[in-house]
Amino acid sequence: MNFRKASALAAAVVALSLTATACGSDDGGDGAGNGGGGSGDGGGSTVTIGIKFDQPGLGLQTPDGDFEGFDVDVATYVANELGYDAEDIEWKEAISAERENMIKNGDVDFVVATYSITDQRKEEVSFAGPYFIAQQDLLIRADDEVTDVEQINDLNLCSVAGSTSAQNVAEKFAPDAELQEYGGYSECLTGLENKAVDALTTDDAILAGYASQDAHAGKFKLAGLELNPEHYGIGVPKDDTELRDKINAALEKMVEDGSWARFVETHFGPAGYEAADAPEITETD
């Protein structure tokens, strides 16, 4: 990547624009914003960022081709701090099972895609952050009840291949549950609605986004089980300490200037989801 030094004036513009517009959007939303504050040198440099395209509230491609969500705003803020304007960002879909490969192959510069930091993943890539803590939970139909972890062993679950949620089911709390692994959460949601599965399991922030969509109003609910904490990090190439440290500095600034809290309220507030406080950055070695 070609990092360009952002001026103090440009940084101020970023802070204002973050509260005014959604990334890549001209509709005046509350996200990270078009017209970001990277200084820009007119050289056409771009940054490629992997995000999710199908997670409402986190990373979602809208019908008009724009992108919105908490991860999108975080990624846009970080890119601005690295010297890139919003129009310099190329978004690529980061399917869960392909995130490490995308980073290692150079398909993206970094990944901001509900990417849980794990020791296994750190053997292949490095992380900045964390910038968010979620809890694994279940999304169930509105008239169902799951109140105990032991009940999960009797369920037909759905999760996404390559996700930590799927691994946790098999290895930690529900080894006897029947688990179906699909390519995306949208497929699991269809299965839940059609009663092909009993529950969708992943991070509560992701589940809250799906449950709050107008199309799903009244159909689903979170079980309210805190099954496993998930620390979201920004994936970077293995041992790229320079990029990691620059992103960590951007994340710290994002919390300090209030942008992190605004992003949380914008994208999780309408769903009634209460996010944990911004976590301490630990990925420094």
Short mmCIF file of C-alpha atoms in Angstrom, two decimals:
data_model
loop_
_atom_site.label_atom_id
_atom_site.label_comp_id
_atom_site.label_asym_id
_atom_site.label_seq_id
_atom_site.Cartn_x
_atom_site.Cartn_y
_atom_site.Cartn_z
CA MET A 1 0.00 0.00 0.00
CA ASN A 2 1.02 3.59 -0.59
CA PHE A 3 0.30 5.54 2.59
CA ARG A 4 -0.16 9.27 2.16
CA LYS A 5 0.32 11.72 4.95
CA ALA A 6 -2.98 13.33 5.95
CA SER A 7 -2.95 16.95 6.99
CA ALA A 8 -4.44 18.25 10.23
CA LEU A 9 -7.15 20.04 8.27
CA ALA A 10 -8.01 16.86 6.42
CA ALA A 11 -8.26 14.96 9.68
CA ALA A 12 -10.77 17.52 10.93
CA VAL A 13 -12.83 17.06 7.79
CA VAL A 14 -12.82 13.30 8.43
CA ALA A 15 -14.16 13.75 11.94
CA LEU A 16 -17.03 15.88 10.66
CA SER A 17 -17.82 13.70 7.67
CA LEU A 18 -17.91 10.53 9.75
CA THR A 19 -21.05 11.73 11.49
CA ALA A 20 -22.76 12.90 8.33
CA THR A 21 -22.66 10.32 5.58
CA ALA A 22 -22.53 6.60 5.01
CA CYS A 23 -19.55 5.06 3.27
CA GLY A 24 -19.82 5.29 -0.49
CA SER A 25 -23.28 6.84 -0.16
CA ASP A 26 -24.71 10.17 -1.22
CA ASP A 27 -27.84 9.81 0.89
CA GLY A 28 -26.65 11.70 3.96
CA GLY A 29 -26.63 8.75 6.36
CA ASP A 30 -24.81 8.57 9.69
CA GLY A 31 -21.92 6.34 8.70
CA ALA A 32 -18.27 6.89 7.99
CA GLY A 33 -18.88 9.06 5.04
CA ASN A 34 -18.15 9.98 1.50
CA GLY A 35 -15.77 12.86 1.06
CA GLY A 36 -13.38 11.52 3.70
CA GLY A 37 -10.39 13.46 4.93
CA GLY A 38 -7.45 11.66 3.42
CA SER A 39 -5.12 14.33 2.04
CA GLY A 40 -4.95 12.81 -1.42
CA ASP A 41 -2.18 13.52 -3.88
CA GLY A 42 -4.13 13.06 -7.08
CA GLY A 43 -2.06 10.00 -7.91
CA GLY A 44 -4.97 7.59 -7.99
CA SER A 45 -3.71 5.39 -5.15
CA THR A 46 -6.31 3.03 -3.78
CA VAL A 47 -6.71 0.69 -0.83
CA THR A 48 -8.56 -2.63 -1.05
CA ILE A 49 -10.50 -3.71 2.03
CA GLY A 50 -12.31 -6.98 2.65
CA ILE A 51 -15.73 -6.69 4.29
CA LYS A 52 -18.90 -8.72 4.51
CA PHE A 53 -21.57 -7.96 1.93
CA ASP A 54 -24.50 -9.72 3.61
CA GLN A 55 -24.47 -8.73 7.29
CA PRO A 56 -27.00 -5.99 8.15
CA GLY A 57 -25.67 -3.60 10.75
CA LEU A 58 -22.07 -4.66 10.09
CA GLY A 59 -21.25 -5.04 6.40
CA LEU A 60 -24.06 -4.89 3.88
CA GLN A 61 -24.22 -4.11 0.18
CA THR A 62 -27.36 -2.10 -0.44
CA PRO A 63 -29.60 -2.53 -3.51
CA ASP A 64 -28.03 0.57 -5.09
CA GLY A 65 -24.55 -0.89 -4.73
CA ASP A 66 -23.36 1.14 -1.74
CA PHE A 67 -22.03 -0.35 1.51
CA GLU A 68 -23.12 0.32 5.07
CA GLY A 69 -22.60 -1.01 8.58
CA PHE A 70 -20.38 -0.74 11.63
CA ASP A 71 -17.46 -2.58 10.03
CA VAL A 72 -17.77 -0.40 6.93
CA ASP A 73 -17.57 2.74 9.05
CA VAL A 74 -14.61 1.38 11.02
CA ALA A 75 -12.81 0.44 7.80
CA THR A 76 -13.49 3.83 6.24
CA TYR A 77 -12.23 5.65 9.33
CA VAL A 78 -9.04 3.58 9.36
CA ALA A 79 -8.51 4.14 5.64
CA ASN A 80 -8.86 7.89 6.13
CA GLU A 81 -6.30 7.81 8.92
CA LEU A 82 -3.96 5.98 6.56
CA GLY A 83 -4.40 8.77 4.02
CA TYR A 84 -7.15 7.48 1.74
CA ASP A 85 -10.35 9.23 0.78
CA ALA A 86 -13.60 7.28 0.68
CA GLU A 87 -13.48 7.19 -3.12
CA ASP A 88 -10.05 5.57 -2.94
CA ILE A 89 -11.47 2.46 -1.27
CA GLU A 90 -12.16 -0.69 -3.24
CA TRP A 91 -14.45 -3.04 -1.29
CA LYS A 92 -14.11 -6.80 -1.74
CA GLU A 93 -16.40 -9.44 -0.29
CA ALA A 94 -14.61 -11.39 2.41
CA ILE A 95 -16.35 -14.75 2.77
CA SER A 96 -15.53 -16.26 6.15
CA ALA A 97 -13.64 -19.27 4.85
CA GLU A 98 -11.55 -17.15 2.45
CA ARG A 99 -10.37 -14.30 4.68
CA GLU A 100 -6.92 -15.71 5.40
CA ASN A 101 -6.36 -16.57 1.74
CA MET A 102 -7.40 -13.09 0.61
CA ILE A 103 -4.81 -11.54 2.91
CA LYS A 104 -2.01 -14.00 2.09
CA ASN A 105 -2.62 -13.76 -1.67
CA GLY A 106 -2.60 -9.96 -1.63
CA ASP A 107 -6.19 -9.71 -2.83
CA VAL A 108 -6.86 -7.16 -0.08
CA ASP A 109 -4.72 -4.80 1.99
CA PHE A 110 -6.63 -5.63 5.15
CA VAL A 111 -9.88 -7.25 6.30
CA VAL A 112 -12.61 -5.74 8.51
CA ALA A 113 -15.28 -8.43 8.43
CA THR A 114 -16.46 -9.59 11.87
CA TYR A 115 -13.06 -11.28 11.95
CA SER A 116 -12.51 -12.94 15.33
CA ILE A 117 -8.94 -13.01 16.60
CA THR A 118 -7.85 -16.60 17.28
CA ASP A 119 -4.51 -18.31 17.82
CA GLN A 120 -5.17 -20.56 14.85
CA ARG A 121 -5.73 -17.63 12.51
CA LYS A 122 -2.68 -15.81 13.88
CA GLU A 123 -0.54 -18.61 12.49
CA GLU A 124 -1.47 -17.38 9.00
CA VAL A 125 -2.18 -13.65 9.38
CA SER A 126 -1.69 -10.87 11.90
CA PHE A 127 -4.30 -8.66 13.54
CA ALA A 128 -4.76 -5.10 14.71
CA GLY A 129 -7.24 -4.42 17.48
CA PRO A 130 -9.53 -5.70 18.78
CA TYR A 131 -12.09 -3.00 18.04
CA PHE A 132 -15.27 -4.81 19.16
CA ILE A 133 -16.36 -7.66 21.44
CA ALA A 134 -19.40 -9.76 20.57
CA GLN A 135 -20.87 -12.87 22.20
CA GLN A 136 -21.87 -15.99 20.32
CA ASP A 137 -25.61 -16.62 20.62
CA LEU A 138 -28.51 -18.30 18.85
CA LEU A 139 -31.13 -16.76 16.59
CA ILE A 140 -34.36 -18.71 16.92
CA ARG A 141 -37.94 -18.34 15.71
CA ALA A 142 -39.99 -15.91 17.74
CA ASP A 143 -42.25 -18.59 19.23
CA ASP A 144 -39.39 -20.91 20.27
CA GLU A 145 -37.42 -20.94 23.52
CA VAL A 146 -33.87 -22.04 24.24
CA THR A 147 -32.92 -21.17 27.81
CA ASP A 148 -30.14 -23.60 28.61
CA VAL A 149 -26.88 -24.49 26.88
CA GLU A 150 -27.67 -28.20 27.28
CA GLN A 151 -30.70 -27.79 25.02
CA ILE A 152 -28.42 -26.90 22.13
CA ASN A 153 -27.27 -30.50 21.82
CA ASP A 154 -30.80 -31.43 20.72
CA LEU A 155 -31.02 -28.80 18.01
CA ASN A 156 -30.37 -28.74 14.30
CA LEU A 157 -28.04 -25.74 14.00
CA CYS A 158 -26.80 -23.70 11.10
CA SER A 159 -23.63 -21.63 10.88
CA VAL A 160 -21.15 -20.56 8.23
CA ALA A 161 -18.22 -22.64 7.06
CA GLY A 162 -14.92 -21.23 8.26
CA SER A 163 -16.44 -19.33 11.18
CA THR A 164 -15.36 -19.65 14.81
CA SER A 165 -19.03 -20.15 15.69
CA ALA A 166 -19.14 -23.44 13.82
CA GLN A 167 -15.93 -24.59 15.52
CA ASN A 168 -17.25 -23.67 18.95
CA VAL A 169 -20.39 -25.75 18.49
CA ALA A 170 -18.43 -28.88 17.69
CA GLU A 171 -15.55 -28.37 20.10
CA LYS A 172 -16.91 -26.50 23.12
CA PHE A 173 -20.57 -26.46 24.06
CA ALA A 174 -22.72 -28.65 21.78
CA PRO A 175 -20.77 -31.59 20.34
CA ASP A 176 -23.96 -33.63 19.90
CA ALA A 177 -25.87 -30.97 17.97
CA GLU A 178 -26.51 -31.50 14.30
CA LEU A 179 -24.62 -28.74 12.51
CA GLN A 180 -25.11 -27.59 8.95
CA GLU A 181 -22.47 -25.25 7.55
CA TYR A 182 -23.52 -23.00 4.69
CA GLY A 183 -21.57 -20.51 2.62
CA GLY A 184 -23.30 -17.45 4.07
CA TYR A 185 -25.55 -16.40 6.92
CA SER A 186 -28.34 -15.46 4.55
CA GLU A 187 -28.67 -19.13 3.60
CA CYS A 188 -28.90 -20.08 7.27
CA LEU A 189 -31.59 -17.45 7.78
CA THR A 190 -33.65 -18.92 4.96
CA GLY A 191 -33.31 -22.35 6.56
CA LEU A 192 -34.45 -20.97 9.89
CA GLU A 193 -37.48 -19.32 8.36
CA ASN A 194 -38.39 -22.49 6.45
CA LYS A 195 -37.87 -24.62 9.59
CA ALA A 196 -35.09 -26.59 7.91
CA VAL A 197 -32.95 -25.71 10.96
CA ASP A 198 -33.84 -24.86 14.56
CA ALA A 199 -31.37 -22.05 15.11
CA LEU A 200 -28.69 -19.95 13.49
CA THR A 201 -25.61 -19.54 15.64
CA THR A 202 -23.03 -16.81 15.31
CA ASP A 203 -22.13 -13.54 17.03
CA ASP A 204 -24.96 -11.67 18.71
CA ALA A 205 -24.13 -8.45 16.84
CA ILE A 206 -24.64 -10.23 13.52
CA LEU A 207 -27.85 -11.89 14.71
CA ALA A 208 -29.27 -8.60 15.99
CA GLY A 209 -28.75 -7.08 12.56
CA TYR A 210 -30.73 -9.81 10.86
CA ALA A 211 -33.51 -9.80 13.46
CA SER A 212 -33.98 -6.03 13.14
CA GLN A 213 -34.47 -6.00 9.36
CA ASP A 214 -37.94 -4.92 8.29
CA ALA A 215 -38.39 -8.09 6.26
CA HIS A 216 -37.86 -10.18 9.40
CA ALA A 217 -39.82 -8.10 11.88
CA GLY A 218 -41.43 -10.32 14.50
CA LYS A 219 -40.11 -13.56 13.00
CA PHE A 220 -36.93 -14.14 15.00
CA LYS A 221 -35.31 -13.35 18.33
CA LEU A 222 -32.01 -13.87 20.10
CA ALA A 223 -31.97 -16.64 22.67
CA GLY A 224 -29.89 -14.48 25.00
CA LEU A 225 -27.16 -17.05 25.66
CA GLU A 226 -23.61 -15.78 26.06
CA LEU A 227 -21.84 -18.78 24.63
CA ASN A 228 -18.40 -17.45 23.77
CA PRO A 229 -16.78 -14.00 23.49
CA GLU A 230 -15.56 -12.99 20.04
CA HIS A 231 -12.92 -10.26 19.74
CA TYR A 232 -13.09 -8.63 16.31
CA GLY A 233 -9.76 -7.63 14.82
CA ILE A 234 -8.55 -6.18 11.54
CA GLY A 235 -6.65 -8.80 9.59
CA VAL A 236 -3.35 -7.76 7.99
CA PRO A 237 -0.52 -9.67 6.29
CA LYS A 238 1.50 -11.86 8.63
CA ASP A 239 4.09 -9.89 10.62
CA ASP A 240 3.32 -6.58 8.91
CA THR A 241 3.97 -4.66 12.12
CA GLU A 242 4.06 -1.27 10.41
CA LEU A 243 0.55 -1.60 9.04
CA ARG A 244 -0.71 -3.18 12.27
CA ASP A 245 0.65 -0.30 14.36
CA LYS A 246 -0.83 2.34 12.04
CA ILE A 247 -4.23 0.68 12.23
CA ASN A 248 -4.01 0.34 16.02
CA ALA A 249 -3.31 4.08 16.25
CA ALA A 250 -6.35 4.77 14.07
CA LEU A 251 -8.55 2.56 16.25
CA GLU A 252 -7.39 4.33 19.39
CA LYS A 253 -8.19 7.70 17.86
CA MET A 254 -11.59 6.42 16.71
CA VAL A 255 -12.52 5.63 20.31
CA GLU A 256 -11.03 8.81 21.77
CA ASP A 257 -12.77 11.22 19.40
CA GLY A 258 -16.18 9.59 19.92
CA SER A 259 -16.52 8.11 16.44
CA TRP A 260 -16.63 4.53 17.74
CA ALA A 261 -19.59 5.33 20.00
CA ARG A 262 -21.40 7.08 17.14
CA PHE A 263 -20.92 4.10 14.87
CA VAL A 264 -22.28 1.77 17.55
CA GLU A 265 -25.37 3.90 18.11
CA THR A 266 -26.01 4.33 14.38
CA HIS A 267 -25.88 0.66 13.51
CA PHE A 268 -26.84 -1.21 16.68
CA GLY A 269 -29.07 1.26 18.48
CA PRO A 270 -32.14 0.68 16.26
CA ALA A 271 -31.92 -3.07 16.95
CA GLY A 272 -31.84 -2.53 20.72
CA TYR A 273 -28.51 -4.30 20.86
CA GLU A 274 -26.33 -3.23 23.78
CA ALA A 275 -22.71 -3.44 22.70
CA ALA A 276 -19.90 -3.94 25.18
CA ASP A 277 -17.54 -1.04 25.79
CA ALA A 278 -14.73 -0.48 23.33
CA PRO A 279 -12.04 -3.05 24.13
CA GLU A 280 -8.42 -2.41 24.97
CA ILE A 281 -6.11 -2.93 22.02
CA THR A 282 -3.98 -6.00 22.73
CA GLU A 283 -2.57 -6.96 19.32
CA THR A 284 0.72 -5.11 19.68
CA ASP A 285 3.35 -7.88 19.53
#
